[in-house]
mmCIF file with all atom_site columns, C-alpha atoms and ligand atoms in Angstrom:
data_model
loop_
_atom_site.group_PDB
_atom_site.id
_atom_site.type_symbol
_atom_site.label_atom_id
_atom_site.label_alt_id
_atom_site.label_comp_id
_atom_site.label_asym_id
_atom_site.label_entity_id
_atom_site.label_seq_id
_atom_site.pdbx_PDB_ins_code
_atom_site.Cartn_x
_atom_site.Cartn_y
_atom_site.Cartn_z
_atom_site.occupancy
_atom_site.B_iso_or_equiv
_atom_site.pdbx_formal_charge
_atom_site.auth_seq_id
_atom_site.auth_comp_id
_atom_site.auth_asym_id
_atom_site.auth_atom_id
_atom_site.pdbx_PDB_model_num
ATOM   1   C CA  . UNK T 1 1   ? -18.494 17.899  -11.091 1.00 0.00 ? 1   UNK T CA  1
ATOM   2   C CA  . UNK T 1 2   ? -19.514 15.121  -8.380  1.00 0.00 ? 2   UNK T CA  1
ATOM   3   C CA  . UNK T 1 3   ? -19.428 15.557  -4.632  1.00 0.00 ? 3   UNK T CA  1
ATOM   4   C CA  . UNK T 1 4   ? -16.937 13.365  -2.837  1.00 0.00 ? 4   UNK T CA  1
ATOM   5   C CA  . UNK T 1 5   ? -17.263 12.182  0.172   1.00 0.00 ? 5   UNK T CA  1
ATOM   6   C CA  . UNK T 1 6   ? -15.682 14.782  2.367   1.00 0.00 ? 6   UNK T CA  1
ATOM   7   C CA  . UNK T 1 7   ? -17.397 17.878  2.816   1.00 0.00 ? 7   UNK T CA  1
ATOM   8   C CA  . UNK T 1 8   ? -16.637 20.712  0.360   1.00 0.00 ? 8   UNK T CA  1
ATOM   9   C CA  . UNK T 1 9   ? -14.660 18.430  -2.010  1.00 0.00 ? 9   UNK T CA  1
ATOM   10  C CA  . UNK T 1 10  ? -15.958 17.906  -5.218  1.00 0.00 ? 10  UNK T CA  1
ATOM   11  C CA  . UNK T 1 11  ? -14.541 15.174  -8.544  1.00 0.00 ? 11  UNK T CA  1
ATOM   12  C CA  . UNK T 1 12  ? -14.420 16.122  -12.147 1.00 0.00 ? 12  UNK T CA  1
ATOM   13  C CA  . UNK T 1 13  ? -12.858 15.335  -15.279 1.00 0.00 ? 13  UNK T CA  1
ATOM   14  C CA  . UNK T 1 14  ? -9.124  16.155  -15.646 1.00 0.00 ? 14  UNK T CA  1
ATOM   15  C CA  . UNK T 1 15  ? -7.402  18.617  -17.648 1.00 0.00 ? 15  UNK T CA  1
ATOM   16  C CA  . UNK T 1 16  ? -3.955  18.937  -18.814 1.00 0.00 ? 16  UNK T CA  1
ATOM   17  C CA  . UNK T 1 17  ? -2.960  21.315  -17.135 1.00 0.00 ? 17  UNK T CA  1
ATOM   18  C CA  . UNK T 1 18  ? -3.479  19.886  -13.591 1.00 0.00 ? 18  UNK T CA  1
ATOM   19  C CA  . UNK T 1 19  ? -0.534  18.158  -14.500 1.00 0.00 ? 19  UNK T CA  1
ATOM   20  C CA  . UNK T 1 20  ? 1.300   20.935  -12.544 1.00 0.00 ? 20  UNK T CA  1
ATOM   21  C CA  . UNK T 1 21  ? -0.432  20.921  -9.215  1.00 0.00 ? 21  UNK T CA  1
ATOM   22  C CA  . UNK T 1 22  ? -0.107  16.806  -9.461  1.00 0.00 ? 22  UNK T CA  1
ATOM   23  C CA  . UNK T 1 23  ? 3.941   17.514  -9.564  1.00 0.00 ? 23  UNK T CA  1
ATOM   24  C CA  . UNK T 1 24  ? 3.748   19.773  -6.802  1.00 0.00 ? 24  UNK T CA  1
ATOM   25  C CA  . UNK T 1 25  ? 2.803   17.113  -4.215  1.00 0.00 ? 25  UNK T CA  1
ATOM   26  C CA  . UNK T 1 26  ? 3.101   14.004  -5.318  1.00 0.00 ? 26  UNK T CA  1
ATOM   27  C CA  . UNK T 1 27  ? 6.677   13.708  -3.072  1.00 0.00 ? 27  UNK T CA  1
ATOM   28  C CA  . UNK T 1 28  ? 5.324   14.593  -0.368  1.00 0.00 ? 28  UNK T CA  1
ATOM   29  C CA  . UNK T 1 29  ? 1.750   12.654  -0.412  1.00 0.00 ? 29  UNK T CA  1
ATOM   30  C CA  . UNK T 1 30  ? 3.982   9.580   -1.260  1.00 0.00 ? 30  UNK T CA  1
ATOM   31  C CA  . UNK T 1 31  ? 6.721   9.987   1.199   1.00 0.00 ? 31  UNK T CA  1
ATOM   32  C CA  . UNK T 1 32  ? 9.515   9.404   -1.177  1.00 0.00 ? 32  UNK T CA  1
ATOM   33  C CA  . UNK T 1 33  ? 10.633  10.715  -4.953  1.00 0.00 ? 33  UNK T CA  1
ATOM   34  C CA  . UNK T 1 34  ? 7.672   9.530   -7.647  1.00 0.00 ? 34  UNK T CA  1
ATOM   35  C CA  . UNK T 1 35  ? 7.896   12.582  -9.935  1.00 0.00 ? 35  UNK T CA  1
ATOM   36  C CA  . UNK T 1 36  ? 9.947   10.530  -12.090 1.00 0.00 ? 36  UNK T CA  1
ATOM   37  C CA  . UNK T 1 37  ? 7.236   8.031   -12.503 1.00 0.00 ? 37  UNK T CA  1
ATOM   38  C CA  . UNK T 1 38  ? 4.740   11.169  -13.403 1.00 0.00 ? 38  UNK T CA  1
ATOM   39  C CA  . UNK T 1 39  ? 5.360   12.014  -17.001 1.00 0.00 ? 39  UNK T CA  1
ATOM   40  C CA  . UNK T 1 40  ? 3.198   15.151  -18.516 1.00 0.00 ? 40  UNK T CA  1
ATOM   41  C CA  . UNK T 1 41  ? 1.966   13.007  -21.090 1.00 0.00 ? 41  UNK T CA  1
ATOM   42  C CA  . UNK T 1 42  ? 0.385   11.162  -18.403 1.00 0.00 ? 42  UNK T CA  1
ATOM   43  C CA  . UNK T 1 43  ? -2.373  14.295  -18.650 1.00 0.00 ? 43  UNK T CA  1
ATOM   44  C CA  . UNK T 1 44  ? -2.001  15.448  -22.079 1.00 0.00 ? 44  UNK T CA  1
ATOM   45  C CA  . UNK T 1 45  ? -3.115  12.368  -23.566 1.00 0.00 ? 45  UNK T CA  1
ATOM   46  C CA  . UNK T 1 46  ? -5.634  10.712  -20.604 1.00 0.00 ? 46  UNK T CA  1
ATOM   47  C CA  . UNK T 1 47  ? -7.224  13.533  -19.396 1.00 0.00 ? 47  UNK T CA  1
ATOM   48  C CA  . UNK T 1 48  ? -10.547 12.550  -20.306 1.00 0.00 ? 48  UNK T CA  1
ATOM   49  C CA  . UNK T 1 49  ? -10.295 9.392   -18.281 1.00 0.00 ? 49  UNK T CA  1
ATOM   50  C CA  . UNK T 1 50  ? -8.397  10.604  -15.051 1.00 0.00 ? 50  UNK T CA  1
ATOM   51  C CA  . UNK T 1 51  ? -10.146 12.712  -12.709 1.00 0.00 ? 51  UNK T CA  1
ATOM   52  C CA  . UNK T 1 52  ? -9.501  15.345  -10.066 1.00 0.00 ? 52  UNK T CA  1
ATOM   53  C CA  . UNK T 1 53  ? -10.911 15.566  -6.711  1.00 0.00 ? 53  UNK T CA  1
ATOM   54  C CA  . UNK T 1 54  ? -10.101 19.376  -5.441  1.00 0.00 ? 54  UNK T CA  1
ATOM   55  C CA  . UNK T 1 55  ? -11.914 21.973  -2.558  1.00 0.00 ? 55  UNK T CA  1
ATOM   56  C CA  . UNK T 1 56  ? -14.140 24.790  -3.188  1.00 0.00 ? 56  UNK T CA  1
ATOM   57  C CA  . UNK T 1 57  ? -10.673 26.969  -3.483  1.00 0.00 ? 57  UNK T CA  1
ATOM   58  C CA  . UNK T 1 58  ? -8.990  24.883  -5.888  1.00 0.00 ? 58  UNK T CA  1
ATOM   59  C CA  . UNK T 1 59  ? -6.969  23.011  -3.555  1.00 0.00 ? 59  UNK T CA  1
ATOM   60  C CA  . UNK T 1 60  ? -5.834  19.480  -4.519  1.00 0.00 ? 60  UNK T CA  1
ATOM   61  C CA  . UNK T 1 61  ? -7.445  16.883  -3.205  1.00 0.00 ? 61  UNK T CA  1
ATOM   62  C CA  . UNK T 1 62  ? -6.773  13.832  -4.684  1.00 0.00 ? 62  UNK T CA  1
ATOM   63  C CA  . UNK T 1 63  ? -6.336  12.043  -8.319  1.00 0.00 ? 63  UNK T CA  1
ATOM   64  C CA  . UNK T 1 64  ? -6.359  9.309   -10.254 1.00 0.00 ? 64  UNK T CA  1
ATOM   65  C CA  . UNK T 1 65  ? -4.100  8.804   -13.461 1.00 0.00 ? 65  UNK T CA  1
ATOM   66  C CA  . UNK T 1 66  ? -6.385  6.368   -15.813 1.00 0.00 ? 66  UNK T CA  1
ATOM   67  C CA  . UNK T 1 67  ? -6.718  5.607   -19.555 1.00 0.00 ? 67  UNK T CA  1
ATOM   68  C CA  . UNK T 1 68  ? -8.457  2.655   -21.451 1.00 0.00 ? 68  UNK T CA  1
ATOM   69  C CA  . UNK T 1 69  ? -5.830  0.622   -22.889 1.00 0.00 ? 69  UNK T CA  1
ATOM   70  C CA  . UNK T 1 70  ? -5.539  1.125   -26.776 1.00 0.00 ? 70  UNK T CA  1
ATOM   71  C CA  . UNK T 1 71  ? -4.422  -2.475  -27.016 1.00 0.00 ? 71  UNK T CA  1
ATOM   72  C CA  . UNK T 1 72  ? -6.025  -4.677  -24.975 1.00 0.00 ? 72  UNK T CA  1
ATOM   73  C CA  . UNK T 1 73  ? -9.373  -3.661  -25.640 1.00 0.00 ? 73  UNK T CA  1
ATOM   74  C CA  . UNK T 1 74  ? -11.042 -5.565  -22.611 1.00 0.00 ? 74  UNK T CA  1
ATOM   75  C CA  . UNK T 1 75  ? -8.796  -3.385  -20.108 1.00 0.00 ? 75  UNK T CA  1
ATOM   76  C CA  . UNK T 1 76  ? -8.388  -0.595  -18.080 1.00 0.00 ? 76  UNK T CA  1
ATOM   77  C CA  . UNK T 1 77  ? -5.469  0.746   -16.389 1.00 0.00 ? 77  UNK T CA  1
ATOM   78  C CA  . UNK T 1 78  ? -5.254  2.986   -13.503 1.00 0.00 ? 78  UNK T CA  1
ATOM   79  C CA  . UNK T 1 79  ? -1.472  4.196   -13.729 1.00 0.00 ? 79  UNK T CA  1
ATOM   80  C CA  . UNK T 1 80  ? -1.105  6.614   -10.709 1.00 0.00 ? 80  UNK T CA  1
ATOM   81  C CA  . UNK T 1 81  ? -3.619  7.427   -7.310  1.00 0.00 ? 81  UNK T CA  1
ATOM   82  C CA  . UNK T 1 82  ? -3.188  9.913   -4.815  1.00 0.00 ? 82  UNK T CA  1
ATOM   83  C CA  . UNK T 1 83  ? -4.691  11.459  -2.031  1.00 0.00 ? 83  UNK T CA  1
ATOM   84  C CA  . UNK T 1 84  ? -3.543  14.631  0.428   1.00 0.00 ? 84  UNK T CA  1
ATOM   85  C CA  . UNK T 1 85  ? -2.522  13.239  4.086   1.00 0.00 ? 85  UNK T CA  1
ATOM   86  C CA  . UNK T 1 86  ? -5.175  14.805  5.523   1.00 0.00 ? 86  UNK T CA  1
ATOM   87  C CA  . UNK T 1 87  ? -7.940  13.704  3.793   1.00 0.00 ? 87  UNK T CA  1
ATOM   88  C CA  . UNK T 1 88  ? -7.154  10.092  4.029   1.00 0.00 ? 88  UNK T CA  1
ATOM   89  C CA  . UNK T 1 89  ? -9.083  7.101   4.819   1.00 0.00 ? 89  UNK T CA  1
ATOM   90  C CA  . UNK T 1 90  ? -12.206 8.872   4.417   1.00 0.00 ? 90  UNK T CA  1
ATOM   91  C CA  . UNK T 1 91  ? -13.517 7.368   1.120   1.00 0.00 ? 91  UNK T CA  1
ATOM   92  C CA  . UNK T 1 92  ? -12.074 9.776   -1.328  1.00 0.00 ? 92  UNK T CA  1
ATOM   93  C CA  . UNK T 1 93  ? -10.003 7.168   -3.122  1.00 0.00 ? 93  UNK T CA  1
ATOM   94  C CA  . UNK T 1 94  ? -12.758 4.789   -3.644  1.00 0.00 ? 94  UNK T CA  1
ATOM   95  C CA  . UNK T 1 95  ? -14.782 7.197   -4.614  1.00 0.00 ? 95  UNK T CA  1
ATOM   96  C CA  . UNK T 1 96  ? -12.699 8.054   -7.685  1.00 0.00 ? 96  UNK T CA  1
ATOM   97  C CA  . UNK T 1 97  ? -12.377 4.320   -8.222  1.00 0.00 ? 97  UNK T CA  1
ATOM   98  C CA  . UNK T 1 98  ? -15.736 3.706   -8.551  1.00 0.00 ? 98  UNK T CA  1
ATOM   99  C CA  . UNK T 1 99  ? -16.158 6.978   -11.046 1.00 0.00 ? 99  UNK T CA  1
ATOM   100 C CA  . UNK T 1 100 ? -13.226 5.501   -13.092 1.00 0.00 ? 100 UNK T CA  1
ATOM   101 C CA  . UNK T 1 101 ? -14.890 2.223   -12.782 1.00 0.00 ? 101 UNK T CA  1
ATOM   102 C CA  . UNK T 1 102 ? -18.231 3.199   -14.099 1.00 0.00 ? 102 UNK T CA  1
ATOM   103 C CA  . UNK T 1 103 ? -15.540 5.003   -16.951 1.00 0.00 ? 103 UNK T CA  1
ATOM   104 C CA  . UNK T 1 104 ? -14.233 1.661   -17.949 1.00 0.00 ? 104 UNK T CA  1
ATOM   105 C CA  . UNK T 1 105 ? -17.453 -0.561  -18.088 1.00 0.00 ? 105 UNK T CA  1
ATOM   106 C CA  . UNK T 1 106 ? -19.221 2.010   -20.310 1.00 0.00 ? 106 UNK T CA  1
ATOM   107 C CA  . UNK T 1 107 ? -16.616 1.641   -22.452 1.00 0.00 ? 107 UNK T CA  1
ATOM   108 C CA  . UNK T 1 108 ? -17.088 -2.169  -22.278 1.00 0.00 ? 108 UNK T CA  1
ATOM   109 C CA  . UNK T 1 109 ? -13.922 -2.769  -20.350 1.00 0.00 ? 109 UNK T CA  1
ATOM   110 C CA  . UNK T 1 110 ? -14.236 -5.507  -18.649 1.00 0.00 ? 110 UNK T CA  1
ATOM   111 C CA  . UNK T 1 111 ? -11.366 -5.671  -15.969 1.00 0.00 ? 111 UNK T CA  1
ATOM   112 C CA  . UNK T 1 112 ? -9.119  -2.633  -14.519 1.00 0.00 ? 112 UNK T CA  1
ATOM   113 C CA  . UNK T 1 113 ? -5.593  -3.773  -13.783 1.00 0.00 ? 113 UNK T CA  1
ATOM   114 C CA  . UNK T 1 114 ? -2.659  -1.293  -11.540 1.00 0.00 ? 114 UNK T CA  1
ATOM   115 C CA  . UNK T 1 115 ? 0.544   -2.078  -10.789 1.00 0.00 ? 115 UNK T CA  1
ATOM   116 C CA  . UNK T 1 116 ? 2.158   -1.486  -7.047  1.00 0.00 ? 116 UNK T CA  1
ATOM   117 C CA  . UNK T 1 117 ? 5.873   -1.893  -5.794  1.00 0.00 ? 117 UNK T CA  1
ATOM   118 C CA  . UNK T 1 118 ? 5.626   -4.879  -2.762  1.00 0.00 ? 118 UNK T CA  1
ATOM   119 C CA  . UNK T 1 119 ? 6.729   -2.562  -0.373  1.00 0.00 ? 119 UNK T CA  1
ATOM   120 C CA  . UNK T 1 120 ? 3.888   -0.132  -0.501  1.00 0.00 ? 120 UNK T CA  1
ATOM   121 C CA  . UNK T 1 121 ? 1.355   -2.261  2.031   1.00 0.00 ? 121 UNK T CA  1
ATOM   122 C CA  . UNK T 1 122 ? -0.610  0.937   2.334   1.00 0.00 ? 122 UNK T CA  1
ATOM   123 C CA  . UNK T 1 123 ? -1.554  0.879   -1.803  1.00 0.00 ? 123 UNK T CA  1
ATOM   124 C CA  . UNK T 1 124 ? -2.136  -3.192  -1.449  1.00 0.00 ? 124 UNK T CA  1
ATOM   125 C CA  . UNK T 1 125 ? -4.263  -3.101  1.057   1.00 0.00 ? 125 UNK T CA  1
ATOM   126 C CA  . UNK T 1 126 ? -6.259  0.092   -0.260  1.00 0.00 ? 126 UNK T CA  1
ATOM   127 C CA  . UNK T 1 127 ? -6.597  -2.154  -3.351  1.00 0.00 ? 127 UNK T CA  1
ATOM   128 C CA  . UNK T 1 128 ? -7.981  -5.362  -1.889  1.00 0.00 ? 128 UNK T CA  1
ATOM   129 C CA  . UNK T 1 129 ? -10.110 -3.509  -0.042  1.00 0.00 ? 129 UNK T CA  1
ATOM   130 C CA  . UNK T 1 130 ? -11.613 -2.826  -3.535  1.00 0.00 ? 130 UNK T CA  1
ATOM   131 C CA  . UNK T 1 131 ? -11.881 -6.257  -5.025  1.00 0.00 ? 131 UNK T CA  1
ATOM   132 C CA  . UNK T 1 132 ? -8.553  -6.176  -6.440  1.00 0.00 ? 132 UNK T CA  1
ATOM   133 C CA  . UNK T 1 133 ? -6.523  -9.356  -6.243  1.00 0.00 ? 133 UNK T CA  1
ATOM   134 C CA  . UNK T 1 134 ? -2.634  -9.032  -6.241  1.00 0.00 ? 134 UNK T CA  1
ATOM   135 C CA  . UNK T 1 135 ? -0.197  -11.258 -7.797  1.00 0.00 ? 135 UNK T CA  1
ATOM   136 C CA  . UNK T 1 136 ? 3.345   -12.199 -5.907  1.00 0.00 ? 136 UNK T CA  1
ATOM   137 C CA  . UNK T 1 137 ? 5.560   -9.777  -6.667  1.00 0.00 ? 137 UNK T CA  1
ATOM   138 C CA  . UNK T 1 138 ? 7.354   -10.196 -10.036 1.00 0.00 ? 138 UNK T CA  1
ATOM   139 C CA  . UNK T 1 139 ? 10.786  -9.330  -10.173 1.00 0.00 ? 139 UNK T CA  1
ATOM   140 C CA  . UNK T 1 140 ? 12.048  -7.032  -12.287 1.00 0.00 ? 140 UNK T CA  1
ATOM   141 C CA  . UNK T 1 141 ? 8.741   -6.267  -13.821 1.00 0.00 ? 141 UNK T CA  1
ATOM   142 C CA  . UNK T 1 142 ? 9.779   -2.354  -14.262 1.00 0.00 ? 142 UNK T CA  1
ATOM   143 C CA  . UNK T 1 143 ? 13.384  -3.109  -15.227 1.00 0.00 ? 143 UNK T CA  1
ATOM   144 C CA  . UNK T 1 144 ? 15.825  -4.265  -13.043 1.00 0.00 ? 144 UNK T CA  1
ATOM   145 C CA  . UNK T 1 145 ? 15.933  -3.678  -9.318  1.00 0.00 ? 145 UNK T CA  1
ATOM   146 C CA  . UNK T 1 146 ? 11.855  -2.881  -10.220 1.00 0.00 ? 146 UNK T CA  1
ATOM   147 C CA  . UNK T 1 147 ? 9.658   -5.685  -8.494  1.00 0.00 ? 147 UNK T CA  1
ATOM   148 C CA  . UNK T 1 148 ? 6.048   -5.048  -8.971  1.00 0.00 ? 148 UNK T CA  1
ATOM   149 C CA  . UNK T 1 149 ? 2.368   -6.859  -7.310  1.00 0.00 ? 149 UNK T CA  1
ATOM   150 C CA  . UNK T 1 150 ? -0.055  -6.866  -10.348 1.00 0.00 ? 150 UNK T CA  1
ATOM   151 C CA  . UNK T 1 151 ? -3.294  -5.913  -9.503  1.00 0.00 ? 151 UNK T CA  1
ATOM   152 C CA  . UNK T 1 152 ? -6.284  -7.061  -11.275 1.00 0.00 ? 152 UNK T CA  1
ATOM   153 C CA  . UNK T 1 153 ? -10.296 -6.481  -10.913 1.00 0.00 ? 153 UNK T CA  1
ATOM   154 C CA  . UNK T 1 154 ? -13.751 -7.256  -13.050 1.00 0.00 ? 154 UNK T CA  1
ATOM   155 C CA  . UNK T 1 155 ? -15.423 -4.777  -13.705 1.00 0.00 ? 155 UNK T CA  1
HETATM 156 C C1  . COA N 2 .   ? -3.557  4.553   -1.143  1.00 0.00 ? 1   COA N C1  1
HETATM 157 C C2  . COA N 2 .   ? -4.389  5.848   -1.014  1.00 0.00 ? 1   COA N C2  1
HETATM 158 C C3  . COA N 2 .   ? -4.641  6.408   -2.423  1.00 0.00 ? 1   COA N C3  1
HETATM 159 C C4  . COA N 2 .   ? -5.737  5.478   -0.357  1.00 0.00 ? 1   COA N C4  1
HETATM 160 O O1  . COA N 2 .   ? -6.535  6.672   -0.319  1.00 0.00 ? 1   COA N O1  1
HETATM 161 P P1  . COA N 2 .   ? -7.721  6.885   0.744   1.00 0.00 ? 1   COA N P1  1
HETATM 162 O O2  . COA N 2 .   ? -8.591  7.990   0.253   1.00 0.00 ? 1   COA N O2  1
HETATM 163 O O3  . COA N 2 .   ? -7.132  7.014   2.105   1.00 0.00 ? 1   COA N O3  1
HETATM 164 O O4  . COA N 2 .   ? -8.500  5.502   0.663   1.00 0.00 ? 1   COA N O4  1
HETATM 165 P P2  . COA N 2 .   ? -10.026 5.253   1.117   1.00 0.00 ? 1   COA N P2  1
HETATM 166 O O5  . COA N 2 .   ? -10.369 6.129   2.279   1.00 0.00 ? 1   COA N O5  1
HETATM 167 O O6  . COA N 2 .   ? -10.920 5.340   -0.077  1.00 0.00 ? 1   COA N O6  1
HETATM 168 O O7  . COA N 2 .   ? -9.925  3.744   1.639   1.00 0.00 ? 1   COA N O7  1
HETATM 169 C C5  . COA N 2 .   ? -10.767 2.708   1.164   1.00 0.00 ? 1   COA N C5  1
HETATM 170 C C6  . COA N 2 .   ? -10.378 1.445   1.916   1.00 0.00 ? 1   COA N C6  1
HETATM 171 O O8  . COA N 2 .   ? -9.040  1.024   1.566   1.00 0.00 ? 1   COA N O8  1
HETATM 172 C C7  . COA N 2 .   ? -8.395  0.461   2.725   1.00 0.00 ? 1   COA N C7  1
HETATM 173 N N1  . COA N 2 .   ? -7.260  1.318   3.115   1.00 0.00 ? 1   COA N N1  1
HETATM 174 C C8  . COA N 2 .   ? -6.988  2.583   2.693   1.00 0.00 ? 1   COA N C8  1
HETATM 175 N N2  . COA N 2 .   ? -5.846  3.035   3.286   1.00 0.00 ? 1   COA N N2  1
HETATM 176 C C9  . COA N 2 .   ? -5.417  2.058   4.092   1.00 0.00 ? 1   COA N C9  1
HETATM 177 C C10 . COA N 2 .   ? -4.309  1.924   4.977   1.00 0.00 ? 1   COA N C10 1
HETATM 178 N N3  . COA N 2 .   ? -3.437  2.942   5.144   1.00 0.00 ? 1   COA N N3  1
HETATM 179 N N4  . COA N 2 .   ? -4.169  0.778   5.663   1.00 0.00 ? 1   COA N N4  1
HETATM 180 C C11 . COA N 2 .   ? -5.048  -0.244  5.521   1.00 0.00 ? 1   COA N C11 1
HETATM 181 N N5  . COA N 2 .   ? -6.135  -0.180  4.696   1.00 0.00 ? 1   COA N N5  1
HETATM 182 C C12 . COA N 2 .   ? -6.307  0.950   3.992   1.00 0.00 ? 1   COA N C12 1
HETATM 183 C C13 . COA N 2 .   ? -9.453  0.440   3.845   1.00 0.00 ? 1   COA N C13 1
HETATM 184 O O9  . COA N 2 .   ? -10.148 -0.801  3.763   1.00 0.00 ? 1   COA N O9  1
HETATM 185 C C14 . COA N 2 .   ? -10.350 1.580   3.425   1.00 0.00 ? 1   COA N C14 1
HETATM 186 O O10 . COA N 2 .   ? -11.659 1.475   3.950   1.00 0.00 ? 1   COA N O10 1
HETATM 187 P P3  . COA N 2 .   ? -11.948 1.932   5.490   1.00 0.00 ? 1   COA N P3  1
HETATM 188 O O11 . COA N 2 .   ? -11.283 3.256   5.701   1.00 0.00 ? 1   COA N O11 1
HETATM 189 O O12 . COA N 2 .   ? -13.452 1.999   5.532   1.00 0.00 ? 1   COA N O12 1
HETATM 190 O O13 . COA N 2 .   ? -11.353 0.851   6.357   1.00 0.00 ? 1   COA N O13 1
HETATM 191 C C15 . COA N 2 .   ? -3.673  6.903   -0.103  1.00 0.00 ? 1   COA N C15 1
HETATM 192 O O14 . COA N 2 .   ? -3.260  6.285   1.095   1.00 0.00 ? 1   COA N O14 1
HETATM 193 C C16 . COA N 2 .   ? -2.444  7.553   -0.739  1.00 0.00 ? 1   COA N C16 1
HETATM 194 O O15 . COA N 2 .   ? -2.562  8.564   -1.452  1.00 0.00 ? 1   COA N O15 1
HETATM 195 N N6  . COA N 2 .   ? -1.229  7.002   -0.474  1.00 0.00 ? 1   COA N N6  1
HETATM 196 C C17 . COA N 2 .   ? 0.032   7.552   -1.012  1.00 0.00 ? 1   COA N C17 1
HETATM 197 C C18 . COA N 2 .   ? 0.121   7.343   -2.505  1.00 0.00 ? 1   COA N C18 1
HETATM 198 C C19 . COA N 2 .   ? 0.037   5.870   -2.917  1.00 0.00 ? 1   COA N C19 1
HETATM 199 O O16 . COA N 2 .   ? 0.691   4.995   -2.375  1.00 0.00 ? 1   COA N O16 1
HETATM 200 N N7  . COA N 2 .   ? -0.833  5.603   -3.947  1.00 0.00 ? 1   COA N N7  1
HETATM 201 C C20 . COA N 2 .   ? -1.145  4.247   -4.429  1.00 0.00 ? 1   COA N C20 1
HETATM 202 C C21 . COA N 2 .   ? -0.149  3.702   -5.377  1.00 0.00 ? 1   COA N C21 1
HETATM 203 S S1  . COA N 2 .   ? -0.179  4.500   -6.986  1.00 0.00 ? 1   COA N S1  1
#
């Protein structure tokens, strides 16, 4: 466990079963249906590389979904972020970006890459803000009708 940078929030190492609370808000912290993006496999086999930011009760705070890519051996990947309307735009997202970070480059990774739909402004400009440079948005990266911004960053 790490403090984050609100008050009474702390980060640690996820766990499969966290899976479930993720579910639970991920609609409603994104503002539109995502749950299909969310598979539990996302947690059962990167656990040890995403991590949890929650209150002293247990409460969700925020996440991040990230594994070291088994192929690409240079990369990271941070699949899925999120964190609760109320606690925004106080840090807490960097802060588990730079944990993950630190992750990555003591595993010798040497660049983290994420992938956003163009139309979420809020999640490109949360990711330049973090060194992350964004490619035009390629059409029908995710399958048709699926337009995605790359995002890319050395670590
Ligand atoms: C994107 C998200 C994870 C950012 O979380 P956060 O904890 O609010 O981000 P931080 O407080 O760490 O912000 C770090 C910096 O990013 C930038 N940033 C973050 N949110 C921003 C926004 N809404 N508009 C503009 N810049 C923003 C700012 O430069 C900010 O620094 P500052 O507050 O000192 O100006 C959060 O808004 C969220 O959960 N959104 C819904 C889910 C989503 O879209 N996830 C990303 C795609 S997977």
């Amino acid at each position: 466990m790490t403090s984050a940078p609100v008050p009474g929030v702390r980060t640690r190492t996820a766990r499969p079963e966290d899976y479930d609370a993720i579910v639970r808000v991920a609609d409603a912290w994104w503002g539109r249906p995502v749950t299909a993006l969310l598979n539990r496999l996302y947690l059962h086999h990167f656990c040890d590389t995403s991590l949890i930011a929650e209150t002293e009760s247990g409460e969700l705070a925020g996440f991040v979904i990230g594994f070291l890519s088994p192929s690409r051996p240079d990369e990271a990947y941070i699949h899925f972020t999120g964190v609760a309307p109320g606690m925004r735009r106080t840090g807490l997202a960097r802060s588990l970006y730079e944990r993950f970070f630190r992750l990555a480059r003591s595993d010798g990774r040497s660049v983290v890459r994420a992938v956003t739909s163009p139309d979420n402004a809020r999640s490109i400009a949360f990711h330049e803000a973090l060194g992350f440079t964004c490619s035009a948005p390629v059409t029908g990266y995710d399958g048709p009708g699926q337009d995605r911004v790359v995002l890319s960053r050395p670590l």
